[in-house]
CSV table of C-alpha atoms in Angstrom, one decimal:
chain,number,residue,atom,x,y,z
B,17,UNK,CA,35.3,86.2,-92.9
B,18,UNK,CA,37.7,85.4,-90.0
B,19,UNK,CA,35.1,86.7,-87.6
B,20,UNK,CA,32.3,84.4,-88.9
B,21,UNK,CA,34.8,82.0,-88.5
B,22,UNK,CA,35.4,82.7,-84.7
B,23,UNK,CA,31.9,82.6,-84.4
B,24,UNK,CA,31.3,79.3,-86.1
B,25,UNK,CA,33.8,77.5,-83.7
B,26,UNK,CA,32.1,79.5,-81.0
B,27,UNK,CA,29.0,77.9,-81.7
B,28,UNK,CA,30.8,74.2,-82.4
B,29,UNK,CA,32.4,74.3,-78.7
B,30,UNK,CA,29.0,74.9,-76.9
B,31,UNK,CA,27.3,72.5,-79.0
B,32,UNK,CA,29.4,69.9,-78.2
B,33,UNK,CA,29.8,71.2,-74.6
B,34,UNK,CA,25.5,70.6,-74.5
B,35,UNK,CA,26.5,67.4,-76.2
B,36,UNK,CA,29.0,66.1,-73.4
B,37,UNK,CA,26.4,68.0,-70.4
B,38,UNK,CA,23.5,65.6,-71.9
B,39,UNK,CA,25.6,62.3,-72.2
B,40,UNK,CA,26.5,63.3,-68.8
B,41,UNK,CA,23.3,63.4,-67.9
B,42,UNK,CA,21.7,60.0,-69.0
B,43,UNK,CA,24.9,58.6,-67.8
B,44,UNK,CA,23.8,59.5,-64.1
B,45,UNK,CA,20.3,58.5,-64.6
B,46,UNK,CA,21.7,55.2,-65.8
B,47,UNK,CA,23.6,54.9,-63.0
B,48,UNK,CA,20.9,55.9,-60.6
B,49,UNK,CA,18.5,53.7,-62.0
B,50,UNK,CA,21.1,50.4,-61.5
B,51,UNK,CA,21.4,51.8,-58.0
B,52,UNK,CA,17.5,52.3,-57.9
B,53,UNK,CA,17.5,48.4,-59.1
B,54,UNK,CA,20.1,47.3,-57.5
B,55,UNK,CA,18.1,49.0,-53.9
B,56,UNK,CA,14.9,47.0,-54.9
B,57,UNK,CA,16.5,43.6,-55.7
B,58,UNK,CA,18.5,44.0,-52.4
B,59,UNK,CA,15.0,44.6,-50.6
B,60,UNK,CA,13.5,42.3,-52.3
B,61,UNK,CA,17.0,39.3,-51.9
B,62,UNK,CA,16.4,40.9,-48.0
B,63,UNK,CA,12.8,40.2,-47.8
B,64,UNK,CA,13.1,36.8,-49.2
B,65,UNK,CA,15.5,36.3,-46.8
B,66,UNK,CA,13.1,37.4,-43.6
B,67,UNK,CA,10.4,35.0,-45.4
B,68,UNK,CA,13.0,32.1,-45.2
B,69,UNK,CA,13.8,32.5,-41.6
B,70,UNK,CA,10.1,33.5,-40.7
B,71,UNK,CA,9.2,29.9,-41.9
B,72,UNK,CA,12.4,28.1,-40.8
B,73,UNK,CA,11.3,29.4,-37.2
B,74,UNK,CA,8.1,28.6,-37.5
B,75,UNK,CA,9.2,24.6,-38.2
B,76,UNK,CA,11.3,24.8,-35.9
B,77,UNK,CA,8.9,25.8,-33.1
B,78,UNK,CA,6.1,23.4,-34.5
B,79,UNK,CA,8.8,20.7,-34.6
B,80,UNK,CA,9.7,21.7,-30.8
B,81,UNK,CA,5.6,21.8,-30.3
B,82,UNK,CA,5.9,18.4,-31.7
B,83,UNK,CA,8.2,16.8,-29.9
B,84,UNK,CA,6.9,17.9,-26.5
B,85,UNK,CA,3.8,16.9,-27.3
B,86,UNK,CA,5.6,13.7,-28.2
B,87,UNK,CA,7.6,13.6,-24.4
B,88,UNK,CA,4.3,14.8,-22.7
B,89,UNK,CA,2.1,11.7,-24.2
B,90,UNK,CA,5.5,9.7,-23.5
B,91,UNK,CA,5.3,11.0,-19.9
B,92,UNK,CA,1.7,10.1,-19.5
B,93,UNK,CA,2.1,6.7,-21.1
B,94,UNK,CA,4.9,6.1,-18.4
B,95,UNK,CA,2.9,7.1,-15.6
B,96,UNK,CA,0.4,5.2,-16.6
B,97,UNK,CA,2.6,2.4,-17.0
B,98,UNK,CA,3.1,2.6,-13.1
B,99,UNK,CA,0.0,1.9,-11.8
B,100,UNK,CA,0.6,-0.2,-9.2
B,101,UNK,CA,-1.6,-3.7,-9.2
B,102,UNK,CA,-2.0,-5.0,-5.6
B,103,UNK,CA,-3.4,-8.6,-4.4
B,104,UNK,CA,-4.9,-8.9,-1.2
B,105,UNK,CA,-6.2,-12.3,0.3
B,106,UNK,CA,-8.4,-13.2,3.2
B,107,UNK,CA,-9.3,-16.6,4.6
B,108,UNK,CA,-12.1,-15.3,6.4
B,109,UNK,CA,-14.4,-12.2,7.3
B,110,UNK,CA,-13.3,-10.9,11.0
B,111,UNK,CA,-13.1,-7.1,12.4
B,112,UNK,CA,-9.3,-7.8,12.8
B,113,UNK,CA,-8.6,-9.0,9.5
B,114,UNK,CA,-11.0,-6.2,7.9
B,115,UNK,CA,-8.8,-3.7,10.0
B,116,UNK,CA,-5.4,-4.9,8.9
B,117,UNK,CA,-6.3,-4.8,4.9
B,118,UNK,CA,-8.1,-1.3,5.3
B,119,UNK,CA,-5.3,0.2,6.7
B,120,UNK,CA,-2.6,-1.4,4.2
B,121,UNK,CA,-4.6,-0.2,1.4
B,122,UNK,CA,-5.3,3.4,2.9
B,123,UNK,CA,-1.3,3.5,3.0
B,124,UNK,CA,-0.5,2.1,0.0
B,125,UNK,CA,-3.4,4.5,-2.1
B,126,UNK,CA,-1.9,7.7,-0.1
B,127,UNK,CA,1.6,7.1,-1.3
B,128,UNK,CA,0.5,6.3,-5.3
B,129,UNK,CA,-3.1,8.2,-5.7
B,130,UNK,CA,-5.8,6.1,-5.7
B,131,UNK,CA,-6.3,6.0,-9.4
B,132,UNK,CA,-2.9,4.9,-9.5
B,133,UNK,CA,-3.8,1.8,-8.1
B,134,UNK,CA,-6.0,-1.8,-8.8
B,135,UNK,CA,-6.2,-3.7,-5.9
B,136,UNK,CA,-7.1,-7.1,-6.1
B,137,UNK,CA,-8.9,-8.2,-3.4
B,138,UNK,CA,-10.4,-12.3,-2.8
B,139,UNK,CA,-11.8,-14.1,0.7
B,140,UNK,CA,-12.1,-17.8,1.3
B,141,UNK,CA,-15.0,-16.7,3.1
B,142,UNK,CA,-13.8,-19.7,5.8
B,143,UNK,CA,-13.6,-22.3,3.0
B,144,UNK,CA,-9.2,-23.2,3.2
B,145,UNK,CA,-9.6,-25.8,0.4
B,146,UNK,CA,-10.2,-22.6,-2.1
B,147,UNK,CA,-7.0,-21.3,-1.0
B,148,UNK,CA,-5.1,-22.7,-4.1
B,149,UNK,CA,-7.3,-21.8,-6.9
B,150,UNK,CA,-7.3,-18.0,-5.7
B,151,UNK,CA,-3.8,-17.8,-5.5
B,152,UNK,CA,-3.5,-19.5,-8.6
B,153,UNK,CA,-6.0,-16.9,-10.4
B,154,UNK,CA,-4.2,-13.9,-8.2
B,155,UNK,CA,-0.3,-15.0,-9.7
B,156,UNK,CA,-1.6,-15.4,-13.1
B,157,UNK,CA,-3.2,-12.2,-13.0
B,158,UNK,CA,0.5,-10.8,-12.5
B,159,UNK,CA,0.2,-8.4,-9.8
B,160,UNK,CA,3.2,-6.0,-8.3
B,161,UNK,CA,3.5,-7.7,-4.6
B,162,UNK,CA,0.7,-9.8,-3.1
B,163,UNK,CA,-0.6,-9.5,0.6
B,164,UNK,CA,-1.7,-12.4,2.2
B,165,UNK,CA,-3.2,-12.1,5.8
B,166,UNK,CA,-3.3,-14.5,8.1
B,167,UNK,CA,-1.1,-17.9,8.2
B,168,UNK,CA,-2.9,-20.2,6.5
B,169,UNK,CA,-2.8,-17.6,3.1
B,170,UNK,CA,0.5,-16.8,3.6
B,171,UNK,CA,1.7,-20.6,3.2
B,172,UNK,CA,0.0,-21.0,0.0
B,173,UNK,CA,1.1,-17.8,-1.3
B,174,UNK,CA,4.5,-18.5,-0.6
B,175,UNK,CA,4.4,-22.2,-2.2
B,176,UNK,CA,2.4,-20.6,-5.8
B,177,UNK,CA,5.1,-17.8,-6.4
B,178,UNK,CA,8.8,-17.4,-5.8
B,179,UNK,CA,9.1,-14.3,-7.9
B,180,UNK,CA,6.6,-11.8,-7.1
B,181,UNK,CA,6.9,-10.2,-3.6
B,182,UNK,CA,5.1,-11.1,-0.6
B,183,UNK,CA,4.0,-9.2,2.5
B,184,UNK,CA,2.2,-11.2,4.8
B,185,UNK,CA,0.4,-9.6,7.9
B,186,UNK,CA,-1.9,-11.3,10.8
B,187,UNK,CA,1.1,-14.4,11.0
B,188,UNK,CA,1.7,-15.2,14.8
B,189,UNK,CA,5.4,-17.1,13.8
B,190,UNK,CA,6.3,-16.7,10.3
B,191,UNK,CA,9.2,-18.8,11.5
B,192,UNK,CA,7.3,-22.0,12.5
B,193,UNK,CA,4.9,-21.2,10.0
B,194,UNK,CA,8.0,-21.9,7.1
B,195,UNK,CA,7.7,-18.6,5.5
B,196,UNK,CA,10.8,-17.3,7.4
B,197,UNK,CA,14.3,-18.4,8.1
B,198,UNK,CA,13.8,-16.8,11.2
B,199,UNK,CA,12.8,-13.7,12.6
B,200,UNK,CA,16.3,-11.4,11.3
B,201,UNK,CA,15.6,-12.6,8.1
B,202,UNK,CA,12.7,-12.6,4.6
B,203,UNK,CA,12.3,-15.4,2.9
B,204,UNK,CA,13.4,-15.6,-0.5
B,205,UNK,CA,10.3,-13.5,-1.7
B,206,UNK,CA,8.7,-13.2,1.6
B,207,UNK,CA,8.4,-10.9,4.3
B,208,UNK,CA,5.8,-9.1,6.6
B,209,UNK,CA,4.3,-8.0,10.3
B,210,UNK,CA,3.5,-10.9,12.6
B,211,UNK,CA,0.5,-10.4,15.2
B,212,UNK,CA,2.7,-12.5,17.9
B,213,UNK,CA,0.6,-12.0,21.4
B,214,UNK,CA,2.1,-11.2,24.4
B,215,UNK,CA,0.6,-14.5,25.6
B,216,UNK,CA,2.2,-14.0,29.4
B,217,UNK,CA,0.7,-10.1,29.7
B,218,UNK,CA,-2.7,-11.5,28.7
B,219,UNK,CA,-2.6,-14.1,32.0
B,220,UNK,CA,-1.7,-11.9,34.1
B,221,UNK,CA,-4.4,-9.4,33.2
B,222,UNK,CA,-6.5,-11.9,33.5
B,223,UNK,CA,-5.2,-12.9,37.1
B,224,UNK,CA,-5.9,-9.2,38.2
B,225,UNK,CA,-9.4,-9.5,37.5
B,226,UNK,CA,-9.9,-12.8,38.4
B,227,UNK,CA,-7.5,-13.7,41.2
B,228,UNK,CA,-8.9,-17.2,42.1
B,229,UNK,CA,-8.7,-18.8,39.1
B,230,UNK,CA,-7.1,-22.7,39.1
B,231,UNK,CA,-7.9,-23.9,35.2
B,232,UNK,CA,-7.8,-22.0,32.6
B,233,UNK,CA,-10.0,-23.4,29.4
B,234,UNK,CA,-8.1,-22.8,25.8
B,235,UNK,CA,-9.8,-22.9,22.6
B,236,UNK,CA,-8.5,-22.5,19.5
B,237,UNK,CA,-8.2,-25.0,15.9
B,238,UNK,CA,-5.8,-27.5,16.0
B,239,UNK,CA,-5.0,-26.6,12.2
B,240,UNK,CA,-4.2,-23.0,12.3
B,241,UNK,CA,-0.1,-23.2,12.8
B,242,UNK,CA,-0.7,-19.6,14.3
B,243,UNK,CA,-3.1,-21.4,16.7
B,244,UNK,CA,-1.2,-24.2,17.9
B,245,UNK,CA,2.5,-22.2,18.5
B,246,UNK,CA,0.3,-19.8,20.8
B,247,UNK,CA,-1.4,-22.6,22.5
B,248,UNK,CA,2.1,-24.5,23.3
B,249,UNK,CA,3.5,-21.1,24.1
B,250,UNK,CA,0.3,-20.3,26.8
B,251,UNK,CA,0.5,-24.1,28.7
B,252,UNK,CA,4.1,-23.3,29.3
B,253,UNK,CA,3.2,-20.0,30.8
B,254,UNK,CA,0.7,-21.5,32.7
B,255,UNK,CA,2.8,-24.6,34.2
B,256,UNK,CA,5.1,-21.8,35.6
B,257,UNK,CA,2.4,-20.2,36.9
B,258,UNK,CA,1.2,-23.4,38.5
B,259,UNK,CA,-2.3,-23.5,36.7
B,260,UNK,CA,-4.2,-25.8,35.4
B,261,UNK,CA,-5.8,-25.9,31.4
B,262,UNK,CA,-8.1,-27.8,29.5
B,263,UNK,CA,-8.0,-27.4,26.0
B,264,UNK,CA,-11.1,-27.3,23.3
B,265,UNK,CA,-9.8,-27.7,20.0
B,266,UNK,CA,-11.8,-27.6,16.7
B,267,UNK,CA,-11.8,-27.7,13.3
B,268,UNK,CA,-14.5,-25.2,11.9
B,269,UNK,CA,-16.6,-22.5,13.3
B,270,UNK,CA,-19.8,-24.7,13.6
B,271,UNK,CA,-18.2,-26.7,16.5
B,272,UNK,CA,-17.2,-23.7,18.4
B,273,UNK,CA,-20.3,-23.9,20.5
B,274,UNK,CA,-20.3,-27.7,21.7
B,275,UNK,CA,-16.6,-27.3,22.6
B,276,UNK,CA,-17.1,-24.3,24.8
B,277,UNK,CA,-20.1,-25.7,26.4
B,278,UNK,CA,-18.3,-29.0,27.3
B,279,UNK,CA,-15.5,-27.1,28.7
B,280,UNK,CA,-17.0,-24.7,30.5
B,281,UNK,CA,-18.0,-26.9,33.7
B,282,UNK,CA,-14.3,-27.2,33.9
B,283,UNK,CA,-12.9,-24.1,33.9
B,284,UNK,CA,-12.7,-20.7,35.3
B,285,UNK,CA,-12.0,-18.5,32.5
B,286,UNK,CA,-11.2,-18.8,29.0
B,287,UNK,CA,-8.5,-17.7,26.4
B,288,UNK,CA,-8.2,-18.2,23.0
B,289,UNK,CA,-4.9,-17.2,20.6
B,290,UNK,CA,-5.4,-15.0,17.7
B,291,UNK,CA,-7.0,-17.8,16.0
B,292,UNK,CA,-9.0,-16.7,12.8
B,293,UNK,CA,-11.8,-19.1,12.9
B,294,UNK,CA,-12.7,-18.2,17.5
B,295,UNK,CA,-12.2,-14.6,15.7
B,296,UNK,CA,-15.2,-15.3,13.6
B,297,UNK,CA,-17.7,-17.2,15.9
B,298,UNK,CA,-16.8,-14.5,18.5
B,299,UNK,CA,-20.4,-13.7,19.3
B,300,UNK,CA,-21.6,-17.6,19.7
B,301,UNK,CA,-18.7,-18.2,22.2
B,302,UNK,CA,-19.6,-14.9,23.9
B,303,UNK,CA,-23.1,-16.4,24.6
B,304,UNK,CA,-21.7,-19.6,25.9
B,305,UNK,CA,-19.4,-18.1,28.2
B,306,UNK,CA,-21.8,-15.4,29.7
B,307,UNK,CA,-24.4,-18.0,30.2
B,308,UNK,CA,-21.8,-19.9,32.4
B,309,UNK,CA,-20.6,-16.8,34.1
B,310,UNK,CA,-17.4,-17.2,32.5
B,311,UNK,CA,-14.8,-14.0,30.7
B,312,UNK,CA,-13.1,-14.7,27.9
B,313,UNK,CA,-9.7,-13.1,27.4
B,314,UNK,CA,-8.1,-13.9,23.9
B,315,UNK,CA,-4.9,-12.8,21.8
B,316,UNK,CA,-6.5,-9.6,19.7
B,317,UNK,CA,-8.2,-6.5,20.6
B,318,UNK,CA,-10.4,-6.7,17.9
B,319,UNK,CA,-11.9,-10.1,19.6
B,320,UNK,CA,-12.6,-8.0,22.6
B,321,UNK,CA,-14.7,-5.6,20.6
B,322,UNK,CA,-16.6,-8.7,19.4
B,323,UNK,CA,-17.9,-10.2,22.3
B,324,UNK,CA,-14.0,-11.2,24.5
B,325,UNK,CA,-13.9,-9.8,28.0
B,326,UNK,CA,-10.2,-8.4,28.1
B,327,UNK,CA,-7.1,-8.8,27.0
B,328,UNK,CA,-3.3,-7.1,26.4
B,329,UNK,CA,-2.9,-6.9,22.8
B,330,UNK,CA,-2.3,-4.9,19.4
B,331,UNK,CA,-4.4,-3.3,17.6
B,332,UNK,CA,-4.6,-4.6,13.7
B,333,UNK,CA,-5.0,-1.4,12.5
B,334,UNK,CA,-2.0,-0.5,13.5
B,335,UNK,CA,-0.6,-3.4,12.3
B,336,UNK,CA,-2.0,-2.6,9.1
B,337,UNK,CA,-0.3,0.6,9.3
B,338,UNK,CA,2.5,-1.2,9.4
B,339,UNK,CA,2.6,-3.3,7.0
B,340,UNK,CA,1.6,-1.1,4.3
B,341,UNK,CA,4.6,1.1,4.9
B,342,UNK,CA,6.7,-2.0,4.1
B,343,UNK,CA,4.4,-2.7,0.9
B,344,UNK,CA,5.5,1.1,0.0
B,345,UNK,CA,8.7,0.5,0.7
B,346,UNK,CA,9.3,-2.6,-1.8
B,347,UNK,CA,6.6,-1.1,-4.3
B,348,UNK,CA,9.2,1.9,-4.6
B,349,UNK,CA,12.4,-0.3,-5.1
B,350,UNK,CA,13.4,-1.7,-1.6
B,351,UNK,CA,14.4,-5.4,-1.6
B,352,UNK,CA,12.6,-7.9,0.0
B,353,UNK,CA,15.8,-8.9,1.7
B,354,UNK,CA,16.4,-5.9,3.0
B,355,UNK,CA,13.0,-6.0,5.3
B,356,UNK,CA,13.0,-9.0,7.5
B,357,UNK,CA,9.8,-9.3,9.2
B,358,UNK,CA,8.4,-7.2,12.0
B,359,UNK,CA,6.2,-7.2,15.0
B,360,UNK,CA,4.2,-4.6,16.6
B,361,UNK,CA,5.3,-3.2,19.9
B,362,UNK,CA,2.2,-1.1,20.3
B,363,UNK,CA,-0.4,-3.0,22.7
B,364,UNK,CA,-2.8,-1.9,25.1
B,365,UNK,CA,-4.6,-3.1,28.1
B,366,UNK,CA,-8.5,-3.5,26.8
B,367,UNK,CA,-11.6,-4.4,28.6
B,368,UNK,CA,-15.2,-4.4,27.3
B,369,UNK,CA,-17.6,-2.0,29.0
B,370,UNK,CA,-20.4,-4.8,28.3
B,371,UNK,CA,-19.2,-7.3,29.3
B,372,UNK,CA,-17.1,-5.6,32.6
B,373,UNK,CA,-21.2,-4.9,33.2
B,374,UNK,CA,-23.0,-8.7,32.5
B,375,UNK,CA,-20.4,-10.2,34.0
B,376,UNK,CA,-20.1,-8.3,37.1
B,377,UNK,CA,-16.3,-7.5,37.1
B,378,UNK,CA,-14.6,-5.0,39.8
B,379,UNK,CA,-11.7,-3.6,38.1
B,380,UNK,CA,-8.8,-2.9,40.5
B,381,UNK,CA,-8.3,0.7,41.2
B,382,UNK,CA,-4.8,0.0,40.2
B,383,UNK,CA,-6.0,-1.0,36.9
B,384,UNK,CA,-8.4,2.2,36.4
B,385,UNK,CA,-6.1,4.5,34.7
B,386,UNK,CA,-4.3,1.9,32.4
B,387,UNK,CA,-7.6,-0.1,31.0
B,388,UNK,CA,-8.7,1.5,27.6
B,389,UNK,CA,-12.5,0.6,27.4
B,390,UNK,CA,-14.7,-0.5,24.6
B,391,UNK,CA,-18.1,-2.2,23.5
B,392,UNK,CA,-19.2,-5.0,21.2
B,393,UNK,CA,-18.9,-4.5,17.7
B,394,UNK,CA,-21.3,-6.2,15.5
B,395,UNK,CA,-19.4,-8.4,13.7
């Protein structure tokens, strides 16, 4: 009996020990499956996570994609807001005007880009009395700076606007002219590259080829400011010199050829200042002159190359040159103030081969290696 006994407890103590080992058991495969769970729902919490900050990145680079597309069409707004709108105005059609504006606008387009810039360009084609309605149309149009060439537009310019800059070129005495204080100084919107002549340089080029001469014929239009401060300047230069002048004034080109006939039995060689309208009718006083024998020696180079004999002067490209750097200059911030006007100091001695030939002219040896030679242009 006790040994049955033994044996029943035996068999109570392992069943409960296969009890606790089983509890045991599904107590660790709980437990590993709340870690298994817990693993996924961390992978899953840590893949979330990665999707969040995938997209958040991807807003944030199509919100940076955004906004430089934003400051590129910003940029190209702006630079399109710079284009620079440039008035140009002629009184008349002439190789020396022509050069002056080609040049300032070949300056002017290589410092912005040519598509960066409208010019605006009107002639009075001669006519003065049109002056005020073009200038009137070219202020109201609003441009950056206007360029007037020549006196006569450069007075009316200066009188339509007091706000919008002004370069003038082509003016013999912005000073006489009123567009000046004087010649250290801009106006109060005004400011550019005078064409002043070396009027004295001229004579006595003149005197070398034609050492005999006693009057001197001078032709030019009593209107043109340019005209008569050149003319006053030349008859002093000539009463020092002890010479005698006639002048031939007129008013248009048509009477350019009755003048020089009628002073041509008078005289024994012409000059003529840088006067716009003689510019012009260059070829009609060149036939005068040559069928009286008789040289013409006037204020611009570019009157030589259209029919002149000779003369001691700039060239208006240059002068063009020159002006369009100080267009550059103001167009990129400079003050008018700050750029009283300017002359050229360039000039060269100039004959013209065709007429050194029709007219018979010996050039003094002297002269040979100074004289830059050219031919008649047609105008």
């Amino acid at each position: 009996m006790k040994k049955r006994m033994t044996i029943l407890l035996a068999l109570l103590l392992a069943l409960s020990v296969l009890i606790a080992g089983c509890a045991k058991k599904d107590d660790a495969k709980s437990d590993s499956k709340k870690d298994d769970e817990a693993k996924v729902e961390e992978s899953s919490e840590q893949a979330d996570d990665a999707k969040v900050d995938a997209e958040t990145e991807k807003a944030e680079t199509e919100a940076t994609d955004a906004e430089s597309a934003e400051e590129s069409e910003a940029s190209t707004d702006s630079k399109s807001d710079t284009k620079k709108k440039v008035a140009i105005v002629l009184p008349v059609d002439h190789l020396a005007l022509n050069a002056a504006r080609d040049a300032m606008m070949e300056v002017i387009s290589a410092e912005f880009g040519e598509d960066n810039v409208e010019f605006i360009v009107k002639n009075a084609n001669g006519d003065d009395s049109l002056l005020n309605s073009i200038f009137s149309e070219v202020v109201g149009s609003n441009p950056d700076i206007i360029l007037p060439i020549a006196t006569g537009p450069s007075q009316v310019a200066a009188t339509t606007t007091k706000e919008i800059p002004i370069v003038f070129s082509c003016v013999t005495d912005p000073v006489e002219a009123g567009l000046t204080p004087s010649w250290q100084e801009s106006g109060e919107n005004v400011t550019g590259v005078s064409d002043m002549a070396d009027i004295e340089s001229i004579i006595d080029f003149a005197l070398q080829l034609y050492p005999e001469t006693k009057t001197v014929g001078i032709v030019y239009n009593s209107a043109e400011v340019n005209s008569q401060v050149q003319a006053a300047l030349c008859k002093d230069i000539l009463d020092e010199k002890g010479l005698a002048y006639k002048e031939g004034t007129i008013t248009n080109t048509s009477e350019l050829q009755q003048v020089v006939e009628n002073l041509a039995v008078d005289v024994d060689i012409f000059y003529s200042p840088t006067d716009n309208d003689v510019a012009s009718a260059m070829p009609a006083f060149q036939q005068v002159a040559n069928k009286h024998n008789l040289p013409i020696f006037p204020g611009a180079s570019t009157m030589v190359e259209s029919g002149g004999t000779g003369t001691v002067g700039l060239d208006y490209y240059d002068l063009g040159l020159q002006a369009g750097e100080m267009v550059v200059r103001i167009l990129n911030g400079e003050s008018v103030a700050n750029n009283p006007p300017e002359t050229v100091e360039k000039v060269t001695m100039i004959l013209n081969q065709d007429q050194v030939e029709a007219l018979g002219i010996v050039v003094p040896a002297e002269l040979e290696g100074e004289v830059e030679y050219v031919t008649t242009q047609e105008q």
